Structures are given as C-alpha cells and as structure tokens.
C-alpha cells in the first residue's frame, strides 16, 4: 500500500514552522515517506482569513503566552530538536524568501534552501528581508543566492506562490505550519503526532 505523502505548508516567518521542519526527518524515517514541502505566504493567508500572528494574538492575555512557552518546551523535548533563537528583527517580511523557495524548487535545490533559510531565520537569526544580508547568508550555506534571487522575480515564480497561498486558504488553511494528509488538515506543530498516526494508519 502506498502511503499518502503529507504536505507541509510553511513560511520562514513562523518559528513553529521551523520547529516542525526540525522534527520532520525523524517522522519521515518512521513512516517511510517524505513530506511534500509547499511554500506559502503567511502574510497573504493572514490577509485572506483576517488572522494575526501569535505575537499579536498572545499579547496582553494573561497565562496564554506562558502556556505557549511550556507547549514549545514539551515539543522540543518530545522531538529532540534545537529550540529556536528569537529573531531580533521579527517580524521579518518573508515575501522575497518565499518567492525564492519557489525558485529553489524549480532549480532542484529546495531541500538545501529550506535548511539554510530556516537556519538563518531561527538558529543564527539575521535580518533576512535585507537582500544583501540574505544573499550573504545563503551564499555562506553553499547556495547560488544571486541566481535564485533573479529567478524569484520571474512572473511564473511570483504566480506560483500566489497560487499556493490561495489554494491553501481554499482548503481551509489560516496559518503556518499547516499539514495536509489527503484532504485532512492539521494545524500547528503539536499536530505532527496526528499527521504521523494518520499516515501510519494507526
């Protein structure tokens, strides 16, 4: 029986998407199938769904931010991943980074690009919406940043990111990380356990 490849809808602006990305390789080994990474624009999803980032939704609510921190700590321990380092430049405009993810996909270097972009956003955080900073960071990770950035400006690439984002909203997405197993949607890093169970048929 062929198992359905789970889809991971991600934006580099989400620290929870970063933690999910770190947890995914061990899950892939256990379920014997690779996740399909789908670049989306979180800002576009928020605009379409009238949603806001956790930084805004948690602000001023007693106990909610504290629970969110506990939940993240549990996730880090459960999946044995490195916690993120808060990006001092947050929020970072990820439009160019996400267009470049589409370009990297077309160039066949998406996996390497995703590793690098997440690393420079949430492990050794930088101002990744500054083109010079981003180019230097990605080049240091062994990518041809100039080639990818040039391709990211192509209408086909820009259109594909818009299409991915619109399709995500049409399927029910309202944030990132979002996962799909067939038509079943799961939201948030904590749902990775359910994603694994569904793909495993448990």
mmCIF file of C-alpha atoms in Angstrom:
data_model
loop_
_atom_site.group_PDB
_atom_site.id
_atom_site.type_symbol
_atom_site.label_atom_id
_atom_site.label_comp_id
_atom_site.label_asym_id
_atom_site.label_seq_id
_atom_site.Cartn_x
_atom_site.Cartn_y
_atom_site.Cartn_z
ATOM 1 C CA UNK A 1 0.000 0.000 0.000
ATOM 2 C CA UNK A 2 1.356 3.394 -0.985
ATOM 3 C CA UNK A 3 1.174 5.865 1.863
ATOM 4 C CA UNK A 4 -0.042 9.398 1.163
ATOM 5 C CA UNK A 5 2.791 11.915 1.353
ATOM 6 C CA UNK A 6 1.866 14.529 3.957
ATOM 7 C CA UNK A 7 2.090 18.139 2.817
ATOM 8 C CA UNK A 8 3.824 20.784 4.935
ATOM 9 C CA UNK A 9 2.662 24.330 4.164
ATOM 10 C CA UNK A 10 5.333 26.638 5.502
ATOM 11 C CA UNK A 11 6.590 30.199 5.704
ATOM 12 C CA UNK A 12 10.038 31.059 7.096
ATOM 13 C CA UNK A 13 8.458 33.758 9.270
ATOM 14 C CA UNK A 14 6.978 31.138 11.594
ATOM 15 C CA UNK A 15 9.206 29.793 14.401
ATOM 16 C CA UNK A 16 6.734 26.925 14.806
ATOM 17 C CA UNK A 17 7.223 26.012 11.144
ATOM 18 C CA UNK A 18 10.971 25.961 11.864
ATOM 19 C CA UNK A 19 10.488 23.562 14.799
ATOM 20 C CA UNK A 20 8.237 21.382 12.610
ATOM 21 C CA UNK A 21 10.933 21.301 9.925
ATOM 22 C CA UNK A 22 13.437 20.015 12.506
ATOM 23 C CA UNK A 23 11.028 17.321 13.712
ATOM 24 C CA UNK A 24 10.030 16.082 10.246
ATOM 25 C CA UNK A 25 13.150 13.997 9.311
ATOM 26 C CA UNK A 26 12.673 11.562 12.228
ATOM 27 C CA UNK A 27 8.961 11.242 11.374
ATOM 28 C CA UNK A 28 9.851 10.554 7.719
ATOM 29 C CA UNK A 29 12.134 7.736 8.848
ATOM 30 C CA UNK A 30 9.425 6.191 10.998
ATOM 31 C CA UNK A 31 6.631 6.416 8.401
ATOM 32 C CA UNK A 32 8.816 5.648 5.383
ATOM 33 C CA UNK A 33 7.539 8.556 3.295
ATOM 34 C CA UNK A 34 8.846 12.066 2.706
ATOM 35 C CA UNK A 35 6.842 15.206 3.390
ATOM 36 C CA UNK A 36 5.951 17.393 0.432
ATOM 37 C CA UNK A 37 7.086 20.956 1.268
ATOM 38 C CA UNK A 38 4.716 23.642 -0.064
ATOM 39 C CA UNK A 39 5.889 27.291 0.166
ATOM 40 C CA UNK A 40 3.073 29.694 1.040
ATOM 41 C CA UNK A 41 2.982 33.374 2.019
ATOM 42 C CA UNK A 42 1.809 33.683 5.610
ATOM 43 C CA UNK A 43 1.048 37.385 5.210
ATOM 44 C CA UNK A 44 -1.255 36.528 2.313
ATOM 45 C CA UNK A 45 -3.021 33.842 4.342
ATOM 46 C CA UNK A 46 -3.469 36.214 7.292
ATOM 47 C CA UNK A 47 -4.908 38.866 4.986
ATOM 48 C CA UNK A 48 -7.343 36.423 3.347
ATOM 49 C CA UNK A 49 -8.523 34.908 6.637
ATOM 50 C CA UNK A 50 -8.380 38.027 8.857
ATOM 51 C CA UNK A 51 -5.903 36.176 11.100
ATOM 52 C CA UNK A 52 -2.956 37.602 13.058
ATOM 53 C CA UNK A 53 0.392 36.252 14.204
ATOM 54 C CA UNK A 54 0.749 34.623 17.658
ATOM 55 C CA UNK A 55 2.890 37.625 18.664
ATOM 56 C CA UNK A 56 -0.266 39.734 18.284
ATOM 57 C CA UNK A 57 -2.884 37.212 19.450
ATOM 58 C CA UNK A 58 -0.935 36.319 22.613
ATOM 59 C CA UNK A 59 -0.255 39.942 23.555
ATOM 60 C CA UNK A 60 -1.933 41.084 26.740
ATOM 61 C CA UNK A 61 -3.667 37.767 27.505
ATOM 62 C CA UNK A 62 -2.792 36.529 30.948
ATOM 63 C CA UNK A 63 -1.298 32.983 31.071
ATOM 64 C CA UNK A 64 -1.606 32.325 27.308
ATOM 65 C CA UNK A 65 1.944 33.306 26.344
ATOM 66 C CA UNK A 66 3.301 31.331 29.322
ATOM 67 C CA UNK A 67 1.392 28.205 28.245
ATOM 68 C CA UNK A 68 2.615 28.675 24.680
ATOM 69 C CA UNK A 69 6.211 28.626 26.037
ATOM 70 C CA UNK A 70 5.542 25.424 28.017
ATOM 71 C CA UNK A 71 3.987 23.794 24.958
ATOM 72 C CA UNK A 72 7.046 24.695 22.877
ATOM 73 C CA UNK A 73 9.359 23.275 25.540
ATOM 74 C CA UNK A 74 7.411 19.993 25.511
ATOM 75 C CA UNK A 75 7.640 19.835 21.703
ATOM 76 C CA UNK A 76 11.419 20.441 21.764
ATOM 77 C CA UNK A 77 11.872 17.601 24.287
ATOM 78 C CA UNK A 78 9.474 15.185 22.578
ATOM 79 C CA UNK A 79 11.045 15.547 19.158
ATOM 80 C CA UNK A 80 14.578 16.136 20.466
ATOM 81 C CA UNK A 81 15.135 19.276 18.378
ATOM 82 C CA UNK A 82 17.054 22.502 18.964
ATOM 83 C CA UNK A 83 14.879 25.348 20.264
ATOM 84 C CA UNK A 84 14.676 28.444 18.084
ATOM 85 C CA UNK A 85 16.521 31.661 18.886
ATOM 86 C CA UNK A 86 14.114 34.600 18.761
ATOM 87 C CA UNK A 87 14.908 36.695 15.697
ATOM 88 C CA UNK A 88 15.680 40.245 16.948
ATOM 89 C CA UNK A 89 14.381 41.646 13.641
ATOM 90 C CA UNK A 90 10.983 39.926 13.955
ATOM 91 C CA UNK A 91 8.607 40.348 12.203
ATOM 92 C CA UNK A 92 10.618 39.765 9.049
ATOM 93 C CA UNK A 93 8.950 40.357 5.665
ATOM 94 C CA UNK A 94 9.256 36.926 4.025
ATOM 95 C CA UNK A 95 7.856 37.736 0.567
ATOM 96 C CA UNK A 96 11.213 37.513 -1.219
ATOM 97 C CA UNK A 97 12.332 34.475 0.802
ATOM 98 C CA UNK A 98 9.146 32.602 -0.077
ATOM 99 C CA UNK A 99 9.354 33.539 -3.763
ATOM 100 C CA UNK A 100 12.924 32.280 -3.656
ATOM 101 C CA UNK A 101 11.665 28.996 -2.166
ATOM 102 C CA UNK A 102 9.572 28.525 -5.322
ATOM 103 C CA UNK A 103 12.662 29.368 -7.411
ATOM 104 C CA UNK A 104 14.721 26.847 -5.399
ATOM 105 C CA UNK A 105 12.037 24.222 -6.045
ATOM 106 C CA UNK A 106 12.275 24.845 -9.788
ATOM 107 C CA UNK A 107 16.081 24.731 -9.599
ATOM 108 C CA UNK A 108 16.000 21.418 -7.698
ATOM 109 C CA UNK A 109 17.620 22.791 -4.516
ATOM 110 C CA UNK A 110 14.557 23.283 -2.309
ATOM 111 C CA UNK A 111 15.756 20.996 0.495
ATOM 112 C CA UNK A 112 19.100 22.781 0.801
ATOM 113 C CA UNK A 113 17.466 26.189 0.537
ATOM 114 C CA UNK A 114 14.842 25.447 3.203
ATOM 115 C CA UNK A 115 17.521 24.209 5.631
ATOM 116 C CA UNK A 116 19.555 27.370 5.040
ATOM 117 C CA UNK A 117 16.698 29.886 5.189
ATOM 118 C CA UNK A 118 15.251 28.413 8.394
ATOM 119 C CA UNK A 119 18.742 28.307 9.939
ATOM 120 C CA UNK A 120 19.408 31.979 9.214
ATOM 121 C CA UNK A 121 15.939 32.961 10.468
ATOM 122 C CA UNK A 122 15.737 30.927 13.675
ATOM 123 C CA UNK A 123 19.076 29.357 14.609
ATOM 124 C CA UNK A 124 21.546 32.143 13.806
ATOM 125 C CA UNK A 125 18.940 34.865 13.252
ATOM 126 C CA UNK A 126 19.562 37.626 10.747
ATOM 127 C CA UNK A 127 17.551 40.368 9.067
ATOM 128 C CA UNK A 128 16.549 38.116 6.192
ATOM 129 C CA UNK A 129 14.345 40.716 4.498
ATOM 130 C CA UNK A 130 17.501 42.724 3.752
ATOM 131 C CA UNK A 131 18.553 41.406 0.299
ATOM 132 C CA UNK A 132 22.282 41.886 0.980
ATOM 133 C CA UNK A 133 22.121 40.121 4.350
ATOM 134 C CA UNK A 134 20.040 37.282 2.892
ATOM 135 C CA UNK A 135 22.341 36.856 -0.119
ATOM 136 C CA UNK A 136 25.412 36.672 2.104
ATOM 137 C CA UNK A 137 23.748 34.179 4.462
ATOM 138 C CA UNK A 138 22.500 31.883 1.694
ATOM 139 C CA UNK A 139 25.834 32.028 -0.153
ATOM 140 C CA UNK A 140 27.598 31.005 3.078
ATOM 141 C CA UNK A 141 25.311 27.947 3.087
ATOM 142 C CA UNK A 142 26.533 26.912 -0.362
ATOM 143 C CA UNK A 143 23.666 28.258 -2.469
ATOM 144 C CA UNK A 144 23.814 30.407 -5.597
ATOM 145 C CA UNK A 145 21.840 33.234 -3.982
ATOM 146 C CA UNK A 146 22.092 35.636 -6.930
ATOM 147 C CA UNK A 147 20.751 33.037 -9.374
ATOM 148 C CA UNK A 148 17.881 32.120 -7.033
ATOM 149 C CA UNK A 149 17.006 35.758 -6.288
ATOM 150 C CA UNK A 150 16.969 36.550 -10.010
ATOM 151 C CA UNK A 151 14.637 33.626 -10.709
ATOM 152 C CA UNK A 152 12.413 34.660 -7.782
ATOM 153 C CA UNK A 153 11.479 37.799 -9.753
ATOM 154 C CA UNK A 154 10.081 35.826 -12.700
ATOM 155 C CA UNK A 155 6.288 36.176 -13.159
ATOM 156 C CA UNK A 156 5.896 32.364 -13.198
ATOM 157 C CA UNK A 157 7.526 32.126 -9.752
ATOM 158 C CA UNK A 158 5.528 35.003 -8.259
ATOM 159 C CA UNK A 159 2.335 33.492 -9.676
ATOM 160 C CA UNK A 160 3.086 30.061 -8.228
ATOM 161 C CA UNK A 161 3.480 31.480 -4.699
ATOM 162 C CA UNK A 162 0.161 33.328 -5.037
ATOM 163 C CA UNK A 163 -1.492 30.125 -6.330
ATOM 164 C CA UNK A 164 -0.088 28.033 -3.449
ATOM 165 C CA UNK A 165 -1.329 30.601 -0.933
ATOM 166 C CA UNK A 166 -4.803 30.939 -2.460
ATOM 167 C CA UNK A 167 -5.186 27.149 -2.711
ATOM 168 C CA UNK A 168 -4.134 26.781 0.934
ATOM 169 C CA UNK A 169 -6.866 29.196 2.049
ATOM 170 C CA UNK A 170 -9.422 27.466 -0.201
ATOM 171 C CA UNK A 171 -8.567 24.168 1.516
ATOM 172 C CA UNK A 172 -9.055 25.661 4.976
ATOM 173 C CA UNK A 173 -5.614 26.960 5.995
ATOM 174 C CA UNK A 174 -5.374 30.034 8.216
ATOM 175 C CA UNK A 175 -1.725 29.950 9.313
ATOM 176 C CA UNK A 176 1.569 28.062 9.327
ATOM 177 C CA UNK A 177 2.572 25.351 9.993
ATOM 178 C CA UNK A 178 -0.352 23.623 8.302
ATOM 179 C CA UNK A 179 -0.267 19.989 7.233
ATOM 180 C CA UNK A 180 -2.486 18.017 4.880
ATOM 181 C CA UNK A 181 -2.806 14.244 4.602
ATOM 182 C CA UNK A 182 -5.038 13.909 1.566
ATOM 183 C CA UNK A 183 -7.932 16.241 2.370
ATOM 184 C CA UNK A 184 -7.425 16.089 6.133
ATOM 185 C CA UNK A 185 -5.975 19.312 7.531
ATOM 186 C CA UNK A 186 -3.884 19.670 10.686
ATOM 187 C CA UNK A 187 -2.717 22.984 12.134
ATOM 188 C CA UNK A 188 0.207 23.699 14.436
ATOM 189 C CA UNK A 189 3.403 21.858 15.283
ATOM 190 C CA UNK A 190 1.667 19.813 18.014
ATOM 191 C CA UNK A 191 -0.460 18.168 15.303
ATOM 192 C CA UNK A 192 2.571 16.398 13.838
ATOM 193 C CA UNK A 193 1.782 13.409 16.064
ATOM 194 C CA UNK A 194 -1.666 13.152 14.468
ATOM 195 C CA UNK A 195 -0.133 13.539 10.994
ATOM 196 C CA UNK A 196 2.261 10.660 11.745
ATOM 197 C CA UNK A 197 -0.557 8.471 13.074
ATOM 198 C CA UNK A 198 -2.756 9.105 10.070
ATOM 199 C CA UNK A 199 -0.013 8.343 7.541
ATOM 200 C CA UNK A 200 0.958 5.218 9.525
ATOM 201 C CA UNK A 201 -2.679 4.110 9.586
ATOM 202 C CA UNK A 202 -2.700 3.889 13.384
#
